[in-house]
Short mmCIF file of C-alpha atoms in Angstrom, two decimals:
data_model
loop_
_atom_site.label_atom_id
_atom_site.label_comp_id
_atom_site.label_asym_id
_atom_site.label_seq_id
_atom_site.Cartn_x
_atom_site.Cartn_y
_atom_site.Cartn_z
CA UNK A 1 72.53 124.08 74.13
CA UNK A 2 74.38 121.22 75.03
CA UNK A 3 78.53 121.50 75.35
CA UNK A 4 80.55 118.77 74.05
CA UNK A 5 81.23 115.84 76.60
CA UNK A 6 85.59 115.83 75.16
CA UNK A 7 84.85 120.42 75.06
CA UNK A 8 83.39 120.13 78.61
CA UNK A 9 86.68 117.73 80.00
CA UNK A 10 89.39 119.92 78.20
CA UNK A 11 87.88 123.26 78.84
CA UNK A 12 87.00 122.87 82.57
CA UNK A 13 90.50 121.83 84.09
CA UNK A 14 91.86 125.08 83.31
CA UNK A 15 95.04 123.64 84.17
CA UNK A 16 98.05 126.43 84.03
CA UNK A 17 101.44 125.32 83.08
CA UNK A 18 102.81 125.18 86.53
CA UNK A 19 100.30 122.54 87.40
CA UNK A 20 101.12 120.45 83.72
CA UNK A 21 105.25 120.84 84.75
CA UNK A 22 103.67 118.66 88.07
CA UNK A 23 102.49 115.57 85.89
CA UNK A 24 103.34 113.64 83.13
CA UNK A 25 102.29 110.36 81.31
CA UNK A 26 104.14 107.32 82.21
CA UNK A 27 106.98 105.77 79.89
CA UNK A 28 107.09 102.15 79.67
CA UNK A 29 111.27 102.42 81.31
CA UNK A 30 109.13 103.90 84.15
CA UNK A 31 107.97 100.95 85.25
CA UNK A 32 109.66 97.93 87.79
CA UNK A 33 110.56 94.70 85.38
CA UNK A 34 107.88 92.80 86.60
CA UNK A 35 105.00 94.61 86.04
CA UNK A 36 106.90 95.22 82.13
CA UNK A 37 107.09 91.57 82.24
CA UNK A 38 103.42 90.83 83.15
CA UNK A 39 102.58 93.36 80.24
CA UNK A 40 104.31 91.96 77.71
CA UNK A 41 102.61 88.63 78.35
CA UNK A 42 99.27 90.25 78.02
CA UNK A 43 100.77 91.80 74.07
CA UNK A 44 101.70 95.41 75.66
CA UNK A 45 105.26 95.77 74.57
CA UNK A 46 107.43 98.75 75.23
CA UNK A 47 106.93 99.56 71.19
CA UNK A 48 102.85 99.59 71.87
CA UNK A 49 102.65 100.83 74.93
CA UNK A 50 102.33 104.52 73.90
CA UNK A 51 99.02 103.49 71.79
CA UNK A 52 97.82 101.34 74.89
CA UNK A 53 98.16 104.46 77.38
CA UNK A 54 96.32 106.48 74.41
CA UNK A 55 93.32 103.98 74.40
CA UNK A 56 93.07 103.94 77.83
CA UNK A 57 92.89 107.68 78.45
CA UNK A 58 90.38 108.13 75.94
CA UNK A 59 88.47 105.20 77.61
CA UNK A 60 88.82 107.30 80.84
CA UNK A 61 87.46 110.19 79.24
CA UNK A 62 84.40 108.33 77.94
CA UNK A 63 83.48 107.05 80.79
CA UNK A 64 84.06 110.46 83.12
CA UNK A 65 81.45 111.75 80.61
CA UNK A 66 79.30 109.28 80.69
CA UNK A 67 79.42 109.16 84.33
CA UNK A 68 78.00 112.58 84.55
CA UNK A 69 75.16 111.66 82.45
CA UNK A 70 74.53 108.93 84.81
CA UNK A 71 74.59 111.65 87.73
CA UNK A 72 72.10 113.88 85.96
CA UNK A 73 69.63 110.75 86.07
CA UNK A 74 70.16 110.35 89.45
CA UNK A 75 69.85 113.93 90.21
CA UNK A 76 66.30 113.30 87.96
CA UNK A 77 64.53 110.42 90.07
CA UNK A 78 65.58 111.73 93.33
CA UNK A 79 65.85 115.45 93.63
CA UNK A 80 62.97 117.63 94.93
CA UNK A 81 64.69 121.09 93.85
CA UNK A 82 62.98 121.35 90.54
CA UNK A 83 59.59 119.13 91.31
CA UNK A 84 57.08 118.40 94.27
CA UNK A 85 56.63 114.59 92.30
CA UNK A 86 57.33 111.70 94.48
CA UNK A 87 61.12 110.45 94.59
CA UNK A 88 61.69 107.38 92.35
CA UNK A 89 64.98 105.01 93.74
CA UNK A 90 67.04 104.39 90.71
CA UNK A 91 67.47 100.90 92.12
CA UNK A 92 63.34 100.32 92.31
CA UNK A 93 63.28 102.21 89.05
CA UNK A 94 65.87 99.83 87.50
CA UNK A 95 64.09 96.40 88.61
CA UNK A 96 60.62 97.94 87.79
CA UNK A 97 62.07 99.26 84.23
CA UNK A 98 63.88 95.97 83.13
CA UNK A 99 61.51 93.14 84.62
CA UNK A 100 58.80 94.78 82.49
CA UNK A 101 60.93 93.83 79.14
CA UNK A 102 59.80 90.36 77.60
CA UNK A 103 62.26 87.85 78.22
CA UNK A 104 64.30 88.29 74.91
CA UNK A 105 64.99 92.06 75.71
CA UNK A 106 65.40 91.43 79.05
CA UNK A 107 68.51 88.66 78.23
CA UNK A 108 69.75 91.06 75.29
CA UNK A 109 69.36 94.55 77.96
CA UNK A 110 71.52 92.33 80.29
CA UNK A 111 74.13 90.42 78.33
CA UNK A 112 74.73 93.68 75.96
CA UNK A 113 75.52 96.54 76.87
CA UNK A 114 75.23 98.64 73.54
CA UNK A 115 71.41 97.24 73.37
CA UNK A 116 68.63 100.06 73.88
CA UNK A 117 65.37 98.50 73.96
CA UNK A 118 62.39 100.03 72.12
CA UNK A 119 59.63 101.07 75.02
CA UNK A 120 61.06 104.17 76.12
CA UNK A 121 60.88 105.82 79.17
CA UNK A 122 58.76 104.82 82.00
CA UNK A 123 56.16 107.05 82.36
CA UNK A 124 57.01 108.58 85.89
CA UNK A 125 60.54 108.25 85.28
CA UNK A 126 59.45 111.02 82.13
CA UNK A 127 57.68 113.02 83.69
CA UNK A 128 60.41 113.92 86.20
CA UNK A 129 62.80 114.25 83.53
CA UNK A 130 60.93 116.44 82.15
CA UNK A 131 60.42 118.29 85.04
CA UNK A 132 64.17 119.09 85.10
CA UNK A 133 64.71 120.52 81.61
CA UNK A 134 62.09 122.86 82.17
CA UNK A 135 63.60 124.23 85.65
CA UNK A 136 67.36 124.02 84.34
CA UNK A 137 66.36 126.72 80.98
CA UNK A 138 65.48 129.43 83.87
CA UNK A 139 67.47 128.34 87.08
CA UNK A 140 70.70 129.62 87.40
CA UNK A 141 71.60 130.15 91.16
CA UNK A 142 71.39 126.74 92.13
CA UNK A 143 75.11 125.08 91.35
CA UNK A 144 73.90 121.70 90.43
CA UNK A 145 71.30 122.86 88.02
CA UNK A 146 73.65 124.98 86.55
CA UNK A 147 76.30 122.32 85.93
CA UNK A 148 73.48 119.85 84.33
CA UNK A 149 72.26 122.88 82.61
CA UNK A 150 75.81 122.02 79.95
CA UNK A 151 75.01 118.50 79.63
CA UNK A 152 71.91 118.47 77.89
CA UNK A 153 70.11 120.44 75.30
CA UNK A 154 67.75 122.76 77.70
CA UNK A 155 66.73 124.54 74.76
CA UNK A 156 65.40 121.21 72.96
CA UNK A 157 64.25 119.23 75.91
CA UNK A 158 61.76 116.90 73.59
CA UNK A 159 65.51 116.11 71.77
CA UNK A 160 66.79 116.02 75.17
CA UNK A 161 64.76 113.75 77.13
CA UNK A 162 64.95 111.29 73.94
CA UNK A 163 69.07 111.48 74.33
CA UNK A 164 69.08 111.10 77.97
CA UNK A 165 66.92 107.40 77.36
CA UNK A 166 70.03 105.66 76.59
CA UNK A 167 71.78 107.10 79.35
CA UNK A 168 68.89 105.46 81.99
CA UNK A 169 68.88 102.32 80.37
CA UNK A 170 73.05 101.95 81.35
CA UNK A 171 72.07 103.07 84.75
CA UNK A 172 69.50 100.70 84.69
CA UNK A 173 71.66 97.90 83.39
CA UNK A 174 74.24 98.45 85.68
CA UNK A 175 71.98 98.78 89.60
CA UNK A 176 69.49 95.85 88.16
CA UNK A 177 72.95 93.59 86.90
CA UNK A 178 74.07 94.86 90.49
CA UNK A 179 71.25 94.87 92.92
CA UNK A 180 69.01 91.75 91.44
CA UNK A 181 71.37 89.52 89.57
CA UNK A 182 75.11 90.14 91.12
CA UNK A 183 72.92 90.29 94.49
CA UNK A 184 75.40 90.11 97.58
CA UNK A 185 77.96 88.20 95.51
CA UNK A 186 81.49 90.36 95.19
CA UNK A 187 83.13 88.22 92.63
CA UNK A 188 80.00 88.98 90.30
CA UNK A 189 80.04 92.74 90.92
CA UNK A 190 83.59 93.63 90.50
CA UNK A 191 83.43 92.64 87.17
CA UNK A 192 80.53 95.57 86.73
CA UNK A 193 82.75 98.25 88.12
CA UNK A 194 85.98 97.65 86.24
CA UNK A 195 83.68 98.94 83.05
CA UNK A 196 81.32 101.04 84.60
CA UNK A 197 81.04 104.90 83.93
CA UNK A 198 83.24 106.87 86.71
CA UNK A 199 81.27 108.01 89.56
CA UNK A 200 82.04 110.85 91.62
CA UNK A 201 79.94 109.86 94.49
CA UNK A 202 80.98 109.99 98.39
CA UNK A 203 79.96 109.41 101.70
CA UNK A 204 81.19 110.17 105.25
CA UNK A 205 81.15 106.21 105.54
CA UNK A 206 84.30 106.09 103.14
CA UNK A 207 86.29 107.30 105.59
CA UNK A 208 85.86 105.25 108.80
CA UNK A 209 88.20 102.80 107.66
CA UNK A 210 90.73 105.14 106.85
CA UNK A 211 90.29 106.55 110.11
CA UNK A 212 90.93 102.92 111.65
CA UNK A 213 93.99 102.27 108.86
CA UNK A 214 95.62 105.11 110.59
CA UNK A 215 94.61 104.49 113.60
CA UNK A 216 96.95 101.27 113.18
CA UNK A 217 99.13 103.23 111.56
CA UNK A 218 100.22 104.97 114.54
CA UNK A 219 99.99 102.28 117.15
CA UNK A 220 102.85 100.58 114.77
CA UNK A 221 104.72 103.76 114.13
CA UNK A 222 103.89 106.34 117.31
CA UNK A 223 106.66 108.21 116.05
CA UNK A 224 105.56 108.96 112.42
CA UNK A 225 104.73 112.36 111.39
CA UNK A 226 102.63 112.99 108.85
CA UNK A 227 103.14 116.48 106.22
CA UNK A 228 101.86 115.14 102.75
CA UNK A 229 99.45 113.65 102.07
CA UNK A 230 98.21 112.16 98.53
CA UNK A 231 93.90 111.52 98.07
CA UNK A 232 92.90 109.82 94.96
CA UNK A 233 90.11 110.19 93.81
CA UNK A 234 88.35 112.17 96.33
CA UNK A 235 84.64 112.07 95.01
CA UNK A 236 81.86 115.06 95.40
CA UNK A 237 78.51 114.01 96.59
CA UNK A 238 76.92 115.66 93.63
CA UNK A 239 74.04 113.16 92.61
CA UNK A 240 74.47 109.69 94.29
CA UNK A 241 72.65 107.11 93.25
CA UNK A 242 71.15 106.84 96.23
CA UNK A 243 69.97 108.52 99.68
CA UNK A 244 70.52 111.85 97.17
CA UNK A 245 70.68 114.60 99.56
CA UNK A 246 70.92 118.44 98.32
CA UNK A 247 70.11 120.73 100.95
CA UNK A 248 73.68 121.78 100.58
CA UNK A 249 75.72 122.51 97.26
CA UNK A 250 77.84 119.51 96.89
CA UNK A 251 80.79 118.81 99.22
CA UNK A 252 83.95 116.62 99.11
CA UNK A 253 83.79 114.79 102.50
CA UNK A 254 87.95 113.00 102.11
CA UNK A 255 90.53 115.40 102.08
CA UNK A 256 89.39 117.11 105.16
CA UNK A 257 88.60 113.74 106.71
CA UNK A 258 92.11 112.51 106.24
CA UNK A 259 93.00 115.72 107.76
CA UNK A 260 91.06 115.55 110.92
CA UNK A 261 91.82 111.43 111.33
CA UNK A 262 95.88 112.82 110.96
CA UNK A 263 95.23 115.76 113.28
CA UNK A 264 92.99 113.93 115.68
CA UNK A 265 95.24 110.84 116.25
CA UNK A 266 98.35 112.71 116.47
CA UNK A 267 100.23 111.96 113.44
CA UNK A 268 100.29 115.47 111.89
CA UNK A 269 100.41 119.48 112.82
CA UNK A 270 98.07 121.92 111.51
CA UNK A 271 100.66 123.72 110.72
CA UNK A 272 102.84 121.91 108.46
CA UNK A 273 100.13 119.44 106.64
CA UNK A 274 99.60 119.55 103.11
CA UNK A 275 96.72 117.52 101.46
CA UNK A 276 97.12 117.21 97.81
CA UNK A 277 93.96 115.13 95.98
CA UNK A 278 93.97 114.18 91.94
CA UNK A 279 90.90 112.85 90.05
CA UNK A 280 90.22 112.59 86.38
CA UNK A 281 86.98 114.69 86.90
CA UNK A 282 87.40 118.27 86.43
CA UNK A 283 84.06 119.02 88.27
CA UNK A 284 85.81 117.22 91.51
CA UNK A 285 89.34 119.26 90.81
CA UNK A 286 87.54 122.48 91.16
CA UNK A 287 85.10 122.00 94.19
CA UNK A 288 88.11 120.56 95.95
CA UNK A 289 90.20 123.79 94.94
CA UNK A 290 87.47 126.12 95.83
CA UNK A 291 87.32 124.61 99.07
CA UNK A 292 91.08 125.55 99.71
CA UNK A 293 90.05 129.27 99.37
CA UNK A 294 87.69 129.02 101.79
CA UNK A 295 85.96 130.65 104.35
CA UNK A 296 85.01 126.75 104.23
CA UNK A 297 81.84 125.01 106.43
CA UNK A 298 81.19 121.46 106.20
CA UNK A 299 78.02 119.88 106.84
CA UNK A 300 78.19 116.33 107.11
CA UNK A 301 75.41 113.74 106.23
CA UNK A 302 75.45 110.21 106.75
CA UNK A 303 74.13 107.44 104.12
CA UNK A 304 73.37 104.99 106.85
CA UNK A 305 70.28 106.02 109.01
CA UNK A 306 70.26 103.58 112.56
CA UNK A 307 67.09 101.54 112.85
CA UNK A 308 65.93 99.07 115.44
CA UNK A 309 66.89 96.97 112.68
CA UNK A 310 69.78 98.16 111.60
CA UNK A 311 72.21 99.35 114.41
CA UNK A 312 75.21 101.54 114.52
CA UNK A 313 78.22 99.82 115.96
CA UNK A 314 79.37 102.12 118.98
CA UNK A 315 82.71 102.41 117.25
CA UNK A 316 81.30 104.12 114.03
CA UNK A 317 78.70 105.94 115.78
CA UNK A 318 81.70 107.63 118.22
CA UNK A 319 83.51 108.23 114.70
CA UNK A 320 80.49 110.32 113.74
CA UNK A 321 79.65 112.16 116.63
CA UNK A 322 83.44 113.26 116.30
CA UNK A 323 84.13 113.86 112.68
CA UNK A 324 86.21 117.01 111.45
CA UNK A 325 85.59 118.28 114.89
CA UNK A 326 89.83 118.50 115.00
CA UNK A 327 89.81 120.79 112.31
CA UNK A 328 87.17 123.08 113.09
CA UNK A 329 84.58 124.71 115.29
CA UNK A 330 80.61 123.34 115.61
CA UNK A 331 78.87 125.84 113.95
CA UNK A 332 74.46 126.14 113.77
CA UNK A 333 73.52 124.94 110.30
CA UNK A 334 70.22 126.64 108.73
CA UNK A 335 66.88 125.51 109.44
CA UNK A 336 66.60 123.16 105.95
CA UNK A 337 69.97 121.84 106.53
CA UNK A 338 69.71 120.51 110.42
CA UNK A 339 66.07 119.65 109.40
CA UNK A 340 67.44 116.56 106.85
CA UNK A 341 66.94 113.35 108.65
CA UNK A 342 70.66 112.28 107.34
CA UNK A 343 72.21 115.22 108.65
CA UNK A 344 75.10 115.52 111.64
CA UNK A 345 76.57 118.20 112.52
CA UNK A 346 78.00 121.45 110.77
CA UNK A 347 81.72 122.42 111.29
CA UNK A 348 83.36 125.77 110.22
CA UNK A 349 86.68 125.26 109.30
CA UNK A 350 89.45 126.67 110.22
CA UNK A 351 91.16 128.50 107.58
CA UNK A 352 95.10 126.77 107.96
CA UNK A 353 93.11 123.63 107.10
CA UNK A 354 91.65 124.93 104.28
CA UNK A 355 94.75 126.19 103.02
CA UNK A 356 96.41 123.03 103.04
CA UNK A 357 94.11 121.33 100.39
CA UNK A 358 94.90 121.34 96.78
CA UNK A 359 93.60 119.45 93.70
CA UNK A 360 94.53 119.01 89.83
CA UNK A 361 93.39 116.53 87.24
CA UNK A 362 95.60 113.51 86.92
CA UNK A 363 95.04 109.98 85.43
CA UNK A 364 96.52 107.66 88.34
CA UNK A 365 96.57 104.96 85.58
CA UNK A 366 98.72 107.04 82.88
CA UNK A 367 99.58 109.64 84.44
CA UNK A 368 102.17 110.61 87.60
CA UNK A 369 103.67 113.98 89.33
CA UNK A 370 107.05 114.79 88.85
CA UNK A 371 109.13 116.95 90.31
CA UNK A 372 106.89 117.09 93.61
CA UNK A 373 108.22 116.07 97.29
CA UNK A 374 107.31 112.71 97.66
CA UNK A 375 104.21 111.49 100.15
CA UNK A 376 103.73 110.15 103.41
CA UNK A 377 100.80 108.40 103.10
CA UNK A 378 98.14 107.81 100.11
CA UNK A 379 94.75 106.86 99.91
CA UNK A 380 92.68 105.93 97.51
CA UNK A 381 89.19 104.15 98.60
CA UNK A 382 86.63 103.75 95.91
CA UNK A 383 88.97 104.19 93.13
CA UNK A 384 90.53 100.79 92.39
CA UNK A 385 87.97 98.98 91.64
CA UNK A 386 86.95 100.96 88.60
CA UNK A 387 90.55 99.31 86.85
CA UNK A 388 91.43 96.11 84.95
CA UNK A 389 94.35 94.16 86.58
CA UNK A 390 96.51 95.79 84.10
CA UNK A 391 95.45 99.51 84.75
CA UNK A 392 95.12 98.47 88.56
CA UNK A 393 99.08 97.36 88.47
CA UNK A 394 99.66 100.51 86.64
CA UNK A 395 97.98 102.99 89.25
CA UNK A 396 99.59 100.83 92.00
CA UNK A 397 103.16 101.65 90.58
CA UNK A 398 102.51 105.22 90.09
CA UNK A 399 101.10 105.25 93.20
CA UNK A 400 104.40 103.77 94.36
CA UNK A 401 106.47 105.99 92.99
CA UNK A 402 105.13 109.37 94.43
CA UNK A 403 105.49 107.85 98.09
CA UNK A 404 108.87 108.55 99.65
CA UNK A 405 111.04 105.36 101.21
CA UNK A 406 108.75 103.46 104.14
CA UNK A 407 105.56 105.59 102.95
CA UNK A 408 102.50 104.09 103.35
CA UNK A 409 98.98 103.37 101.24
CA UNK A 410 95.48 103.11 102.68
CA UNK A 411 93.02 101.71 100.34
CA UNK A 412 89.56 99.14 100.12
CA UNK A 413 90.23 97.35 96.64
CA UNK A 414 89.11 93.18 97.64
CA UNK A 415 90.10 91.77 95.00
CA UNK A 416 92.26 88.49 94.88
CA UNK A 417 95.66 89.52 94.13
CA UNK A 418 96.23 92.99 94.98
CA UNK A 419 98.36 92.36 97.93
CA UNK A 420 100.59 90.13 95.57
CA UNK A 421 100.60 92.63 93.19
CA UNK A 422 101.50 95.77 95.58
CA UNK A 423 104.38 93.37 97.24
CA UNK A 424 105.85 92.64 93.34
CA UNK A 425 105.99 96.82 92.82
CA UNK A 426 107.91 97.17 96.11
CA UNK A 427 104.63 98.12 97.91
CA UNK A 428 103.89 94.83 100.85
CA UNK A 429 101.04 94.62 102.66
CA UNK A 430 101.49 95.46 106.38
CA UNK A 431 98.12 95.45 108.23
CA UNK A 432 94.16 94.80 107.07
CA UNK A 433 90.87 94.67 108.86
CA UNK A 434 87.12 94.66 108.05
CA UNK A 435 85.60 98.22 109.65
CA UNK A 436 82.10 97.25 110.61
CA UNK A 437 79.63 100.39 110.18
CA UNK A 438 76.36 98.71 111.69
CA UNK A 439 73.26 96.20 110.75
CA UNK A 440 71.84 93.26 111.75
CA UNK A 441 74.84 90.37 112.52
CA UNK A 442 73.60 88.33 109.45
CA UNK A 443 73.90 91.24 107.36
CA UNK A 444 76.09 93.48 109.01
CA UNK A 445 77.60 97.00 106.73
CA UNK A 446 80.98 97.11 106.50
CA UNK A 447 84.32 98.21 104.60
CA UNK A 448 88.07 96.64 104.71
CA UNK A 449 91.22 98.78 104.59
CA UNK A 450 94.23 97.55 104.00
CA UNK A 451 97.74 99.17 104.72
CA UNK A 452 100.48 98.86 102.91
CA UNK A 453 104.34 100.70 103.24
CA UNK A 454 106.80 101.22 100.26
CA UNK A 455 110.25 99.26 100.74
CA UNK A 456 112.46 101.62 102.39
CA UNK A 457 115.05 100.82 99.96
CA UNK A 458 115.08 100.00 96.46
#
C-alpha cells in the first residue's frame, strides 16, 4: 500500500503546538524595503504575496516528495541489502539510459521535463527494482526499507515498478543534463538545481569549509562565544546518489560537526551550546531529533577515497583524522562497519552534546521562528542553491532576521549576486575562500564558504 506523498509530509512532522508557537509564515511588512521593492518589480505585490508564498510551499512540498522518490531509485541501483546483483551508478545508468533514445527523444527527454519516453526500463535497472519490492513486502527491521516500504505500492509491485519509471527518467534527466551536457560548467548547472527535487543527501566533505569559515571566524573575533547555533538544512545520508553506503542506518553528519568545529576551535562550551537545525523534510526532522535522545555513536564515512591520482590535501586529510573527536570518545565500530572501504572512524558521543541538538520542520523561504533567542551563527551549505533569486532573497532575510546584532552566516551558494544581495538585507559579506579537499591540480575537489555578519545596528 502506498501512503499519500501530501498524507506522508503532514502526518510525519508530528509537530506539537509548542513547536508551531516557534514559527510562522512571513508577512510581506516583514520584509526590508528593498527586497519589497525588488518583488514588486518581478509582479509580487504586498496584495499577492499571500498566494505567491502559497504556490511556493506547495512547490516545496512537491518536490520534498518527489525527492524521496528519487532516493528510493538511488537506494535501487546501488544498495546490496536486498540483492547480491551488481551495483549500477545512477550517473552510468543515466548516460547509458538516455544515449540509447533516438535523437528526437533524446532532444524532447532533455529540453522537457514532463516527457516520459516509451522504452521503459532498462533491463538491469528492472531487475533490481524489482528486487526491492519483493524484499521491502517482508523486511521490516531494516530502517531504510521500512521507510521506502510507504512510498510505493509493495503489495502491487508490477503497478509499482511501472510508477517508479517516471521517477528514473527525472533522475536520469537531471545526472545526464548534469554530468554529460552541463559537464564542469557551474553557470549551466545551477540552473538544474534551482528546480530540481529536494535532496536530503550529506557528506562529511560539507563540512570542511565550515570548519575553515569558523576557523576565520575566530582569528577575526578571538573573543566570540558561541551558544546558538542555527543549521539549515542539515541533510541525512539516506540514499545518495552516489558512493551509497548503508552499513549503518542513516546519519546526519552537520549539527554535530558544527558542534565539534565550535568546541574544537574554542568558540563555544559544552555546556552552554545549543544547536537548533530546520529542514522541510520530516524524515530529516526526526533522525536529527532522535539523535538528541541519544545514547548517540557516529560513524563517519567519507565520499572522497585518496588515490595516487587523486590526493588528499594534508589540510582536509588532518580535518578527517580529527572529526567529532571534541565531542566524543573513539569507540570500535563492528566488523561490517570498519570493513567499508569509505569508512573513518566511530565516535560515541557524549550525551551533553547530544542534548544540545534539536530539529523541527520549517520552510526557510516562507517560513521563520518567532519568539526564539536570536542566533550566533547560521549555516546553511547545500541549501541555497535549490532557490530562485526571489526565494533565495527571501531565505536570506529570514535568515537575517533570526541572527542577533553582529551574528554571523556560513554558507557555499556561488552564484553571482548573493553577496550583493545579503549586503542589501543588512547581511555584508566579511570573509570567503575556496576549501580545497584533494585531486589532481588540473582538477582539483573543492568547496567555497563565505562569511557573512548581520549589521550590528539597524
Amino acid at each position: 500500500m502506498k501512503i499519500p506523498a501530501a498524507a506522508l509530509l503532514a502526518a510525519a512532522v508530528g509537530l506539537s503546538a509548542a513547536a508551531a508557537d516557534r514559527s510562522r509564515r512571513i508577512e510581506y511588512d516583514d520584509l526590508p524595503a528593498v527586497l519589497q521593492h525588488d518583488l514588486t518589480a518581478h509582479g509580487i505585490s504586498a496584495a499577492t504575496f499571500g498566494a505567491y508564498l502559497g504556490n511556493v510551499q506547495a512547490d516545496t512540498d512537491r518536490r520534498v516528495a518527489e525527492g524521496e522518490r528519487e532516493h528510493l531509485i538511488y537506494y535501487a541501483l546501488q544498495s546490496s541489502r536486498f540483492t547480491t546483483r551488481a551495483r549500477i551508478e545512477p550517473a552510468v545508468s543515466a548516460r547509458r539510459f538516455v544515449e540509447r533514445l533516438s535523437d528526437d527523444e533524446r532532444r524532447q527527454l532533455i529540453e522537457d521535463p514532463s516527457f516520459v519516453p516509451k522504452a521503459g526500463w532498462p533491463p538491469d535497472e528492472r531487475v533490481r527494482v524489482a528486487d526491492l519490492l519483493s524484499t521491502v513486502r517482508t523486511e521490516r527491521n531494516d530502517v531504510r526499507l521500512a521507510y521506502l516500504r510507504t512510498l510505493i505500492e509493495w503489495d502491487r509491485p508490477a503497478v509499482a515498478i511501472d510508477a517508479l519509471f517516471a521517477d528514473y527518467v527525472r533522475v536520469a534527466r537531471f545526472l545526464y543534463r548534469k554530468e554529460f551536457v552541463a559537464a564542469n560548467d557551474a553557470a549551466r548547472i545551477a540552473p538544474l538545481y534551482e528546480s530540481r527535487p529536494h535532496s536530503s543527501d550529506t557528506q562529511i566533505e560539507a563540512g570542511f569549509g565550515v570548519y575553515l569559515g569558523l576557523g576565520t571566524l575566530h582569528a577575526l573575533e578571538p573573543s566570540l562565544r558561541v551558544t546558538r547555533v542555527l543549521v539549515v538544512g542539515p541533510g541525512l545520508d539516506f540514499a545518495p546518489r552516489t558512493e551509497l553506503t548503508d552499513a549503518v542506518d542513516p546519519q546526519s553528519y552537520q549539527p554535530l560537526a558544527v558542534a565539534d568545529a565550535l568546541l574544537a576551535l574554542s568558540l563555544a562550551s559544552e555546556g552552554d551550546l545549543r544547536v537548533h537545525s530546520l529542514d522541510v523534510n520530516p524524515r530529516v526532522v526526526r533522525a536529527v531529533d532522535a539523535a538528541a535522545r541519544g545514547p548517540l555513536t557516529l560513524h563517519l564515512f567519507t565520499g572522497i577515497l585518496e588515490t595516487a591520482g587523486q590526493p588528499l590535501r594534508p589540510e582536509y586529510r588532518a580535518y578527517v583524522n580529527g572529526l567529532v573527536l571534541a565531542i566524543g570518545e573513539e569507540t570500535r565500530a563492528p566488523r561490517l562497519v570498519a570493513s567499508d572501504g569509505h569508512y573513518q572512524h566511530s565516535i560515541a558521543v557524549r550525551p551533553a552534546i547530544a542534548r544540545a541538538l534539536s530539529a523541527e520542520r520549517l520552510n526557510i523561504v516562507t517560513e521563520r521562528l518567532v519568539h526564539e533567542p536570536p542566533f550566533d551563527v547560521a549555516v546553511a551549505t547545500n541549501v541555497l542553491t535549490y532557490f530562485d533569486d526571489r526565494q533565495l532573497a527571501l531565505a536570506l532575510a529570514n535568515i537575517t532576521a533570526m541572527l542577533r546584532p553582529g551574528g554571523y552566516l556560513l554558507h557555499n551558494e556561488t552564484r553571482a549576486g548573493v553577496p550583493e544581495t545579503a549586503a542589501s538585507l543588512g547581511l555584508p559579506l566579511l570573509h570567503a575562500r575556496t576549501a580545497v579537499l584533494g585531486g589532481p591540480p588540473a582538477k582539483p575537489l573543492y568547496d567555497t564558504v563565505w562569511l557573512h555578519q548581520k549589521s550590528r545596528t539597524p
